[in-house]
């Protein structure tokens, strides 16, 4: 009963490096999303997808790219890491019913030095 | 744009006392409403979700929330706090002007004193 799986759990990058945060879900959910969590700011939506091949920007998309080639996977790419991207990143998915709740992964803690 | 306001970023309660966490949303159309809990170093877990037509919604761990359309509120309560309730709580809203995106409040961290 895996749910939403995120890897890695921790990552340290130097400014300018790139990396991909992985997210996979096994619940056949069409909707997937990425949030970042920063102290005092709650969770802010970065990008989301309503199905394979469809992605859209959220509240804070700059500096991040996503793609959705399969229903199961929704990776988040940092093209050129900046210290402002130091945060905890959460991937989440949900079903299509109106009040379907989001199911969250356990997060990736990213530090950019 | 849809907004969610949680009053108080930190709440301190004594063990056995009432827990009350406030959430107000801005929407002319009742949206989908949720409360999540986050324990240290973990992801968010669903506590409860609003069901259309209900005024009182029961969730896990003894929590419940009251929906008041006239006040655009969805406050979370628990009659008797337990040490294990120490966590951060988030109110979230989907629907209305925000469409299908889930918008979170800023969170309320609950400290339970013995």
XYZ file of C-alpha atoms in Angstrom:
227
model
C 0.000 0.000 0.000
C 2.624 2.548 -1.135
C 0.426 5.575 -1.992
C 2.635 8.517 -3.031
C 6.376 7.871 -3.028
C 8.943 10.659 -3.194
C 12.685 10.322 -3.665
C 15.144 11.385 -2.418
C 14.223 12.272 1.174
C 17.118 14.686 1.540
C 19.281 16.531 -0.994
C 21.974 19.186 -0.834
C 22.809 21.129 -3.997
C 25.212 23.870 -4.862
C 23.897 26.994 -6.542
C 23.522 26.408 -10.269
C 23.264 22.633 -10.109
C 20.233 20.860 -11.536
C 18.323 17.899 -10.220
C 15.037 16.028 -10.480
C 12.754 15.213 -7.583
C 10.896 11.993 -8.248
C 7.240 11.325 -7.464
C 5.229 8.178 -8.154
C 1.733 7.127 -7.125
C 0.051 3.746 -7.399
C -3.583 4.822 -6.921
C -4.316 5.525 -10.595
C -4.963 9.175 -9.796
C -5.261 11.539 -12.737
C -4.448 14.663 -10.718
C -0.934 15.188 -9.355
C 0.741 18.259 -7.942
C 3.889 19.656 -6.362
C 3.957 21.980 -3.364
C 6.752 23.658 -1.488
C 6.523 24.302 2.235
C 8.361 27.168 3.854
C 8.131 28.363 7.484
C 5.257 30.791 8.005
C 4.045 30.476 4.406
C 2.086 27.230 4.464
C 2.116 25.186 1.282
C 2.332 26.833 -2.099
C 1.469 25.121 -5.373
C 4.326 24.909 -7.878
C 2.900 22.886 -10.781
C 0.065 20.464 -11.270
C -1.222 17.972 -13.822
C -4.738 16.752 -14.543
C -3.572 13.764 -16.584
C -0.789 12.325 -18.691
C 0.528 14.886 -21.139
C -1.164 17.837 -19.394
C 0.603 20.165 -16.972
C -0.038 23.682 -15.733
C 1.557 26.289 -13.500
C 0.613 26.915 -9.937
C 1.349 29.837 -7.662
C 5.174 29.689 -7.679
C 6.347 27.967 -10.909
C 9.492 29.956 -11.695
C 12.674 27.877 -11.663
C 10.850 24.563 -11.914
C 9.790 22.320 -14.786
C 7.491 19.320 -14.832
C 6.345 16.683 -17.274
C 3.742 13.937 -17.103
C 4.486 11.114 -19.511
C 2.609 8.479 -17.493
C -0.283 8.503 -15.022
C 1.991 7.205 -12.265
C 4.954 9.602 -12.423
C 5.275 13.354 -12.026
C 8.901 14.477 -11.676
C 9.886 18.013 -10.685
C 13.039 19.464 -12.242
C 15.136 22.261 -10.851
C 17.037 23.672 -13.814
C 19.570 25.846 -11.973
C 19.213 25.661 -8.220
C 19.160 28.857 -6.180
C 19.297 29.329 -2.371
C 15.685 30.602 -2.536
C 14.665 27.083 -3.542
C 15.763 25.692 -0.187
C 12.521 24.197 1.056
C 10.580 21.021 1.731
C 8.852 19.720 -1.374
C 5.703 17.631 -1.323
C 4.108 15.689 -4.127
C 0.399 14.906 -3.871
C -2.282 13.179 -5.914
C -6.039 12.773 -5.791
C -8.967 11.215 -7.557
C -11.377 13.063 -9.807
C -14.411 13.291 -7.508
C -15.148 16.811 -6.287
C -14.269 16.317 -2.646
C -11.446 13.837 -3.168
C -8.661 14.680 -0.735
C -5.031 15.039 -1.701
C -2.742 12.169 -0.727
C 0.741 13.412 0.145
C 4.181 11.895 -0.066
C 6.572 12.225 2.867
C 8.480 15.086 1.301
C 11.959 15.935 0.035
C 14.048 18.312 2.116
C 16.235 20.323 -0.253
C 19.070 22.619 0.754
C 20.794 24.831 -1.803
C 24.100 26.330 -0.698
C -8.666 34.548 -5.857
C -9.594 32.021 -3.254
C -7.984 32.647 0.128
C -7.892 30.735 3.368
C -7.170 32.354 6.704
C -6.185 30.473 9.823
C -6.304 32.661 12.892
C -3.239 32.142 15.061
C -0.034 30.561 13.843
C 0.565 28.975 17.269
C -1.884 27.639 19.831
C -0.976 26.289 23.268
C -3.438 24.101 25.173
C -3.273 22.016 28.300
C -3.748 18.280 28.085
C -7.454 17.562 28.473
C -8.522 21.051 27.398
C -10.542 22.017 24.341
C -8.678 22.479 21.085
C -10.168 25.128 18.769
C -8.499 26.024 15.470
C -10.139 28.656 13.311
C -10.423 28.680 9.530
C -12.188 31.194 7.317
C -12.359 31.116 3.543
C -13.340 33.626 0.908
C -15.806 32.298 -1.581
C -19.299 33.184 -2.630
C -19.911 29.548 -3.471
C -19.276 26.940 -0.770
C -16.094 25.167 -1.827
C -14.681 21.803 -0.881
C -13.120 22.091 2.574
C -10.470 19.978 4.257
C -8.363 19.844 7.406
C -4.942 18.208 7.325
C -2.472 17.420 10.099
C 1.308 17.317 9.793
C 3.462 15.619 12.388
C 7.167 16.519 12.546
C 9.162 15.416 9.516
C 6.149 13.855 7.856
C 3.771 14.626 5.021
C 0.237 15.879 5.481
C -2.531 13.496 6.515
C -6.222 14.097 5.993
C -8.105 14.746 9.238
C -11.518 15.325 7.728
C -13.333 16.743 4.737
C -16.563 18.653 4.325
C -19.530 16.771 2.954
C -22.207 18.773 1.161
C -25.247 19.346 3.356
C -23.520 18.578 6.641
C -22.850 21.176 9.302
C -20.747 19.007 11.586
C -18.092 16.751 10.117
C -16.319 14.093 12.162
C -12.743 13.129 11.447
C -10.038 10.919 12.816
C -8.480 11.108 16.287
C -11.594 12.706 17.833
C -11.505 15.883 15.750
C -14.553 17.459 14.192
C -15.268 20.604 12.209
C -18.324 22.798 11.968
C -19.277 24.360 8.642
C -21.005 27.746 8.877
C -21.921 29.108 5.474
C -23.064 32.480 6.830
C -19.652 33.014 8.453
C -17.639 31.291 5.679
C -15.938 29.313 8.420
C -14.847 25.730 8.978
C -13.399 25.669 12.491
C -11.753 22.512 13.858
C -12.299 21.310 17.417
C -11.415 18.479 19.759
C -13.044 18.344 23.203
C -10.015 17.021 25.073
C -6.429 17.501 23.885
C -3.939 14.676 24.088
C -0.162 14.972 23.987
C -0.189 13.182 20.643
C -2.192 16.064 19.137
C 0.917 18.240 19.073
C 1.359 18.933 15.374
C 0.700 21.524 12.700
C -2.796 21.780 11.289
C -3.760 23.118 7.886
C -7.125 24.183 6.560
C -7.480 23.844 2.782
C -10.055 24.863 0.225
C -10.746 23.790 -3.326
C -13.341 25.223 -5.666
C -14.936 28.588 -6.177
C -12.597 31.106 -7.806
C -9.576 28.821 -7.370
C -11.117 26.138 -9.519
C -9.596 22.707 -9.030
C -6.496 23.873 -7.185
C -6.208 23.272 -3.450
C -5.323 26.393 -1.487
C -3.890 26.061 2.014
C -4.047 28.332 4.998
C -0.808 29.293 6.696
C -1.102 26.549 9.302
C -1.516 26.508 13.075
C 1.040 24.770 15.256
C -0.489 23.190 18.343
C 1.530 22.736 21.509
C 0.028 20.527 24.215
C 1.194 21.150 27.787
C 1.080 18.352 30.338
